[in-house]
Short mmCIF file of C-alpha atoms in Angstrom, two decimals:
data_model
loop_
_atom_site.label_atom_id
_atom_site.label_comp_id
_atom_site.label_asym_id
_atom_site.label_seq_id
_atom_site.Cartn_x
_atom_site.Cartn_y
_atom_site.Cartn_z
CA UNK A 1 0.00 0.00 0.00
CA UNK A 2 1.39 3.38 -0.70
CA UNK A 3 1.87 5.59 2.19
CA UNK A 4 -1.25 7.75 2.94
CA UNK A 5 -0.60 11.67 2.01
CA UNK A 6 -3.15 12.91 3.52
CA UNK A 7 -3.59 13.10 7.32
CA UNK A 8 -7.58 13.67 6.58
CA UNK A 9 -8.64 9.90 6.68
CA UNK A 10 -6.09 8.43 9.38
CA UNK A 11 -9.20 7.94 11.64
CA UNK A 12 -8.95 8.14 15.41
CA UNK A 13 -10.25 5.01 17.33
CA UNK A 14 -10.32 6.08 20.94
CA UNK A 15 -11.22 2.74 23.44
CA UNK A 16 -11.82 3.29 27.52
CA UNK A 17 -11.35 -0.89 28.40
CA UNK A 18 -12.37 -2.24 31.72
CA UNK A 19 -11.00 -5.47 33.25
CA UNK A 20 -13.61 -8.25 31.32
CA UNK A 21 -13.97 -10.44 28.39
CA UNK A 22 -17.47 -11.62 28.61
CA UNK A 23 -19.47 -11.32 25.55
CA UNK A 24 -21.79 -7.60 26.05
CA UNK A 25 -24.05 -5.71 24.98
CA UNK A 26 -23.12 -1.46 24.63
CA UNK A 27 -23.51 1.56 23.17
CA UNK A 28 -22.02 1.90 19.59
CA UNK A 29 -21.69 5.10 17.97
CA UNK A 30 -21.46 6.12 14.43
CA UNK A 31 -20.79 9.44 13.38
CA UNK A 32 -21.33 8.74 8.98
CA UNK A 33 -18.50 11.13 7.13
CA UNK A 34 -15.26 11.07 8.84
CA UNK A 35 -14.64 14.18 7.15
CA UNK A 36 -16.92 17.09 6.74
CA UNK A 37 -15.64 20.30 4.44
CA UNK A 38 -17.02 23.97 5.31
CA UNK A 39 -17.13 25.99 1.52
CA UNK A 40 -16.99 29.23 1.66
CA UNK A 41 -20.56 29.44 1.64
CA UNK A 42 -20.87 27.49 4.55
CA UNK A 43 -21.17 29.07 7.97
CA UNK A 44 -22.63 26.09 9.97
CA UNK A 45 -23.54 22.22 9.34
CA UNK A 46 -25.57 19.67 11.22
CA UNK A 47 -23.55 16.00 11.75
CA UNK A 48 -25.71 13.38 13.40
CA UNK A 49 -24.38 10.87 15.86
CA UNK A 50 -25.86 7.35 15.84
CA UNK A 51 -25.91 4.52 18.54
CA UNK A 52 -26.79 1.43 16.93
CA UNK A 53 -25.88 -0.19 20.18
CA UNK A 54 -28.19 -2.02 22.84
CA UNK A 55 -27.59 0.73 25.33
CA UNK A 56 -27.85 4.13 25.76
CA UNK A 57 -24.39 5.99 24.88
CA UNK A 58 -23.32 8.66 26.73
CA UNK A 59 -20.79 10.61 24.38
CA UNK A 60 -18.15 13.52 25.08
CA UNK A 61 -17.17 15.85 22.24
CA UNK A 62 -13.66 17.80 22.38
CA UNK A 63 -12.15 19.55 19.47
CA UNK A 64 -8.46 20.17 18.85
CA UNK A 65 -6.77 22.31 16.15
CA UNK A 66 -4.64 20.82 13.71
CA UNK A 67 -1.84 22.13 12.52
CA UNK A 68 -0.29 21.04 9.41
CA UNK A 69 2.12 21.35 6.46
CA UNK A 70 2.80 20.16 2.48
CA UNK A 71 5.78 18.21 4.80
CA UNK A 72 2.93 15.93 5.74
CA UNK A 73 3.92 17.31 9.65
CA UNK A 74 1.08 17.72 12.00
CA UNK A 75 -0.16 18.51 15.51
CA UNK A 76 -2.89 18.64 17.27
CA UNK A 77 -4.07 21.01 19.85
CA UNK A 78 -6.91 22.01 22.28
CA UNK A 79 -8.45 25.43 21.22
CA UNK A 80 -7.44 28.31 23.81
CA UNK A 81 -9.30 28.92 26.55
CA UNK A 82 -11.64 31.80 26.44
CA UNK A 83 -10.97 34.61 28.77
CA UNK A 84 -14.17 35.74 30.49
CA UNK A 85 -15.56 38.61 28.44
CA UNK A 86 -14.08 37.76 25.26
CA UNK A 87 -15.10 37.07 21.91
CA UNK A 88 -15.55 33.46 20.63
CA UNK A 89 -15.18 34.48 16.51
CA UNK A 90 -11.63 32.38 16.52
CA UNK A 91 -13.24 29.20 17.39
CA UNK A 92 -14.77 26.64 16.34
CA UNK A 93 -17.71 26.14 18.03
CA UNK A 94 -19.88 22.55 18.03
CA UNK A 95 -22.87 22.50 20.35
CA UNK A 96 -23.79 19.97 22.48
CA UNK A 97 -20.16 18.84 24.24
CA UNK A 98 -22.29 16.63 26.25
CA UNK A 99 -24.83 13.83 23.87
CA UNK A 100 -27.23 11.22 25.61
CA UNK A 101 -27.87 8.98 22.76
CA UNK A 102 -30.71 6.09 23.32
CA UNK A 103 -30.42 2.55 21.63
CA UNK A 104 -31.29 2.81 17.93
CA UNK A 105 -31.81 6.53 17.86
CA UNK A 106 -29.56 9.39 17.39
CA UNK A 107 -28.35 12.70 18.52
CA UNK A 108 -26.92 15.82 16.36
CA UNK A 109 -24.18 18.41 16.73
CA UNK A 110 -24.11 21.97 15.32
CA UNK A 111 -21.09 23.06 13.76
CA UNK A 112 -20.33 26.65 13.41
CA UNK A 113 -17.49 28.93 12.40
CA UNK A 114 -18.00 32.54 13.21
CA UNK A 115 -14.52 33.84 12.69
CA UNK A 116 -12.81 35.30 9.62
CA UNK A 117 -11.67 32.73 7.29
CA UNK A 118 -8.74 34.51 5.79
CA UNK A 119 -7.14 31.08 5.22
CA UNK A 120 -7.28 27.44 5.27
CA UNK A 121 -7.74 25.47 8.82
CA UNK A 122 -8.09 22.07 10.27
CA UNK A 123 -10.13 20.70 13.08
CA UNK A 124 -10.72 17.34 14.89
CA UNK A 125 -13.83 16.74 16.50
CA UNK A 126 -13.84 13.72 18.57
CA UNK A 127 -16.77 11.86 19.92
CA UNK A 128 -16.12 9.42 22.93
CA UNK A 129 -18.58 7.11 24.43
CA UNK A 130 -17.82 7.20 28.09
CA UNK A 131 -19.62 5.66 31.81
CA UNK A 132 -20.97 9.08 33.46
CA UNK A 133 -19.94 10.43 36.40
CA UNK A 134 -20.82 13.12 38.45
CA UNK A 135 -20.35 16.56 37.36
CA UNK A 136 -19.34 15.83 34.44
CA UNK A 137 -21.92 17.35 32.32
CA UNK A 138 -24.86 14.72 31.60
CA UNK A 139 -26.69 16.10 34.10
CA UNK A 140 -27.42 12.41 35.97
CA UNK A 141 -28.02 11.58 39.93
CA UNK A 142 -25.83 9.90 41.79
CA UNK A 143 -28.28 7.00 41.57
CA UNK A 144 -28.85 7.04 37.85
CA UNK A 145 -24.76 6.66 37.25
CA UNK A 146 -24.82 3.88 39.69
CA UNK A 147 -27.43 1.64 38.39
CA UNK A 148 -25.75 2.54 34.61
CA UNK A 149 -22.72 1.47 36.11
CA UNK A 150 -23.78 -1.86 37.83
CA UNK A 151 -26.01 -2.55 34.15
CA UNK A 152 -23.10 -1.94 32.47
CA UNK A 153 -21.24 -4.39 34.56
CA UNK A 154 -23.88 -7.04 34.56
CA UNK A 155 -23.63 -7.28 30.14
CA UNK A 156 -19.34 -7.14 30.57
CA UNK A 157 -19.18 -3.88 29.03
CA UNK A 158 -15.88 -3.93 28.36
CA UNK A 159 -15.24 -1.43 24.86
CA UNK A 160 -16.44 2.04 24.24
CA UNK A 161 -14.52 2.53 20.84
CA UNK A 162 -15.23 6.52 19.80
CA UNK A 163 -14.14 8.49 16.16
CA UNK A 164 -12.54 11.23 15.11
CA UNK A 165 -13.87 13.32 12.68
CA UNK A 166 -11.95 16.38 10.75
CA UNK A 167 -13.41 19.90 9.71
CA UNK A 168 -11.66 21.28 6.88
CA UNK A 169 -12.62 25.05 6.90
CA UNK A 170 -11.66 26.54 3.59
CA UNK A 171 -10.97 29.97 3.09
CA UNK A 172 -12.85 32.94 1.46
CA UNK A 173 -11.54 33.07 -1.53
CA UNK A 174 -9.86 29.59 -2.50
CA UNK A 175 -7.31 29.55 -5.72
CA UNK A 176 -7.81 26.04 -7.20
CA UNK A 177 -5.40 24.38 -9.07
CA UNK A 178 -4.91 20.65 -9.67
CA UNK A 179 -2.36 19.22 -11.74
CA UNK A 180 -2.82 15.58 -12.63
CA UNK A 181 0.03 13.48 -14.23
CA UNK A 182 -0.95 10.26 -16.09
CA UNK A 183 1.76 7.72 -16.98
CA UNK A 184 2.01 4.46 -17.79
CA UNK A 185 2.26 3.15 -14.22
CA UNK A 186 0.30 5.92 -12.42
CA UNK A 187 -2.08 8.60 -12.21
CA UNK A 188 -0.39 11.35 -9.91
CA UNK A 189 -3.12 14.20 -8.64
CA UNK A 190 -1.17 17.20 -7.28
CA UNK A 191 -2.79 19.99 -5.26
CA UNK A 192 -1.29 23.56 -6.12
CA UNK A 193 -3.54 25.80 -4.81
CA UNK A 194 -4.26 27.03 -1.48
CA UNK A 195 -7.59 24.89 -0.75
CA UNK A 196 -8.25 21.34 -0.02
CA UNK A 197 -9.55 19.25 -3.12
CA UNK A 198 -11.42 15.87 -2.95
CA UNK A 199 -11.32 12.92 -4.90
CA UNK A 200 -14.70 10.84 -4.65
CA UNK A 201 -15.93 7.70 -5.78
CA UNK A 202 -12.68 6.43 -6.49
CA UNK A 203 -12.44 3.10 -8.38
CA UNK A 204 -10.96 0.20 -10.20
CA UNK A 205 -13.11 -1.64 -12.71
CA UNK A 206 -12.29 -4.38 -14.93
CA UNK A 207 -12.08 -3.12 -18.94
CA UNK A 208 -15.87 -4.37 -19.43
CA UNK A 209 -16.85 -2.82 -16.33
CA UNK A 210 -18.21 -6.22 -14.91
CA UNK A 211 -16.35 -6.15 -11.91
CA UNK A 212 -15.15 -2.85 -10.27
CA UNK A 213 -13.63 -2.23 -6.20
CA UNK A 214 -15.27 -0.68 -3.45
CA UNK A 215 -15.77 3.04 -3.71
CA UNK A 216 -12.79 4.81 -1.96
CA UNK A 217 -12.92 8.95 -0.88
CA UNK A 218 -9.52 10.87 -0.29
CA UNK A 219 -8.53 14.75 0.17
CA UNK A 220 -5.48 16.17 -0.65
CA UNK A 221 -4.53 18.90 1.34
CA UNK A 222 -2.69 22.51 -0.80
CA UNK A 223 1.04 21.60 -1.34
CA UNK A 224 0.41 17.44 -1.13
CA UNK A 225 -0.20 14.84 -3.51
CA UNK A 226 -1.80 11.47 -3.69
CA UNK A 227 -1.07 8.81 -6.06
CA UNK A 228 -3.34 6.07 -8.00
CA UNK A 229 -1.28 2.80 -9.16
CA UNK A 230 -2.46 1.56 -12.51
CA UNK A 231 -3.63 -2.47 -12.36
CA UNK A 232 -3.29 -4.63 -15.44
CA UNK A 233 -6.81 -4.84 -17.27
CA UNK A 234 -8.22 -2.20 -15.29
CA UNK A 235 -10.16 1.25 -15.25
CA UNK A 236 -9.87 3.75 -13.02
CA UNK A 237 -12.45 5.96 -12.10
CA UNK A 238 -12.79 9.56 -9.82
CA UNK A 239 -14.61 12.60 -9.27
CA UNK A 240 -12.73 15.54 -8.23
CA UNK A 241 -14.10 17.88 -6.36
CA UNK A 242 -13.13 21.67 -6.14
CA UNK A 243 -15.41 23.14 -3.89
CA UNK A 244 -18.62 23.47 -5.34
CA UNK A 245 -17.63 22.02 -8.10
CA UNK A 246 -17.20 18.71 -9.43
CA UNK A 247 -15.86 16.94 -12.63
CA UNK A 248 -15.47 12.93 -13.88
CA UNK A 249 -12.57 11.14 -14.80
CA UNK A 250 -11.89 8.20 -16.46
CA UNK A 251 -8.30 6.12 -17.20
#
């Protein structure tokens, strides 16, 4: 497999374990895209958060700031605090931190960027099932978080596996450019301008188009590149995306 170039869809997998191996029943979230891209149109989005688990889910958001580079560097860090009195319009704000989430049902998060948006930034949002405690913002009684506790206990709860999902915010006024290369071993997509550009629906197909690969999605961040081997006897098909707009292409 060629190495990933783009931090965007190395997923985060965060698990709280507990001393047990019984078979159990739990919450199990599912948050769809693990990627969602603000336009410049965009000012705010709705994500949904599912539980398709046998038990309610109680689920912690926290957002970091990512900072990254055409180098393929990256870190991640929690927003600064905000000083009583100030202004929020640097942040990124997602409302609720705090999501009760009942068996089969669901539970969704604004997301909302109030600041200027003089250039490109990156956000993680994770969402992490967790056993409540007190003060801790779920608003239970001490009795509620025991007997969720002791149920919890009773199944072998044992995994609470959470996701990370990444807010690309583009800027105001993106400059796309894309520069794709095709060879005889490879189809090279390059991004040279200054906003993120997606490639969707990627896939192989057999010649007669009998037979083609699960769908694949990848962004390329400005200043990176991601790479497409050719297969004998096969197609490849993608959509790239550059912001509102989208074209097809076929090799």
């Amino acid at each position: 497999m060629l190495k990933r170039l783009n931090f965007i869809l190395i997923y985060s997998v965060l698990s709280l374990i507990s001393i047990t191996t019984s078979v159990y029943a739990s919450p199990s979230i599912g948050i769809g895209s693990m990627y969602d891209v603000f336009t410049p149109e965009t000012q705010s989005l709705t994500k949904r958060v599912y539980n398709t688990g046998t038990s309610t889910a109680f689920v912690r958001v926290e957002i970091l700031e990512i900072d990254a580079d055409p180098k393929m560097n990256q870190r991640e860090s929690a927003q600064k605090e905000i000083k009583e009195g100030s202004l929020t319009q640097e942040r990124l704000i997602v409302s609720p931190l705090r999501l009760i989430i009942p068996p089969s049902s669901f539970q969704s998060v604004r997301i909302l960027w109030p600041g200027d948006r003089e250039k490109e930034r990156y956000f993680r949002i994770r969402f992490t099932p967790v056993l409540p405690e007190e003060n801790d913002g779920f608003g239970m009684s001490k009795d509620e978080i025991t007997q969720y506790k002791k149920n919890a206990l009773d199944v072998g709860v044992n995994v609470l596996t959470g996701y990370g999902s990444v807010v690309v915010m583009q800027a105001k006024n993106p400059l796309f450019n894309t520069v794709i290369d095709d060879t005889n071993k490879q189809i090279s997509i390059k991004n040279k301008g200054n906003a993120t550009i997606i490639l969707d629906n990627i896939r192989y197909c057999e010649n007669i188009k009998s037979h083609c690969e699960n769908k694949a999605r990848e962004i390329i961040l400005p200043g990176r590149e991601f790479v497409l081997q050719k297969k004998i006897n096969n197609k490849i098909d993608f959509v790239l995306i550059e912001g509102d707009k989208s074209n097809t292409f076929n090799y």
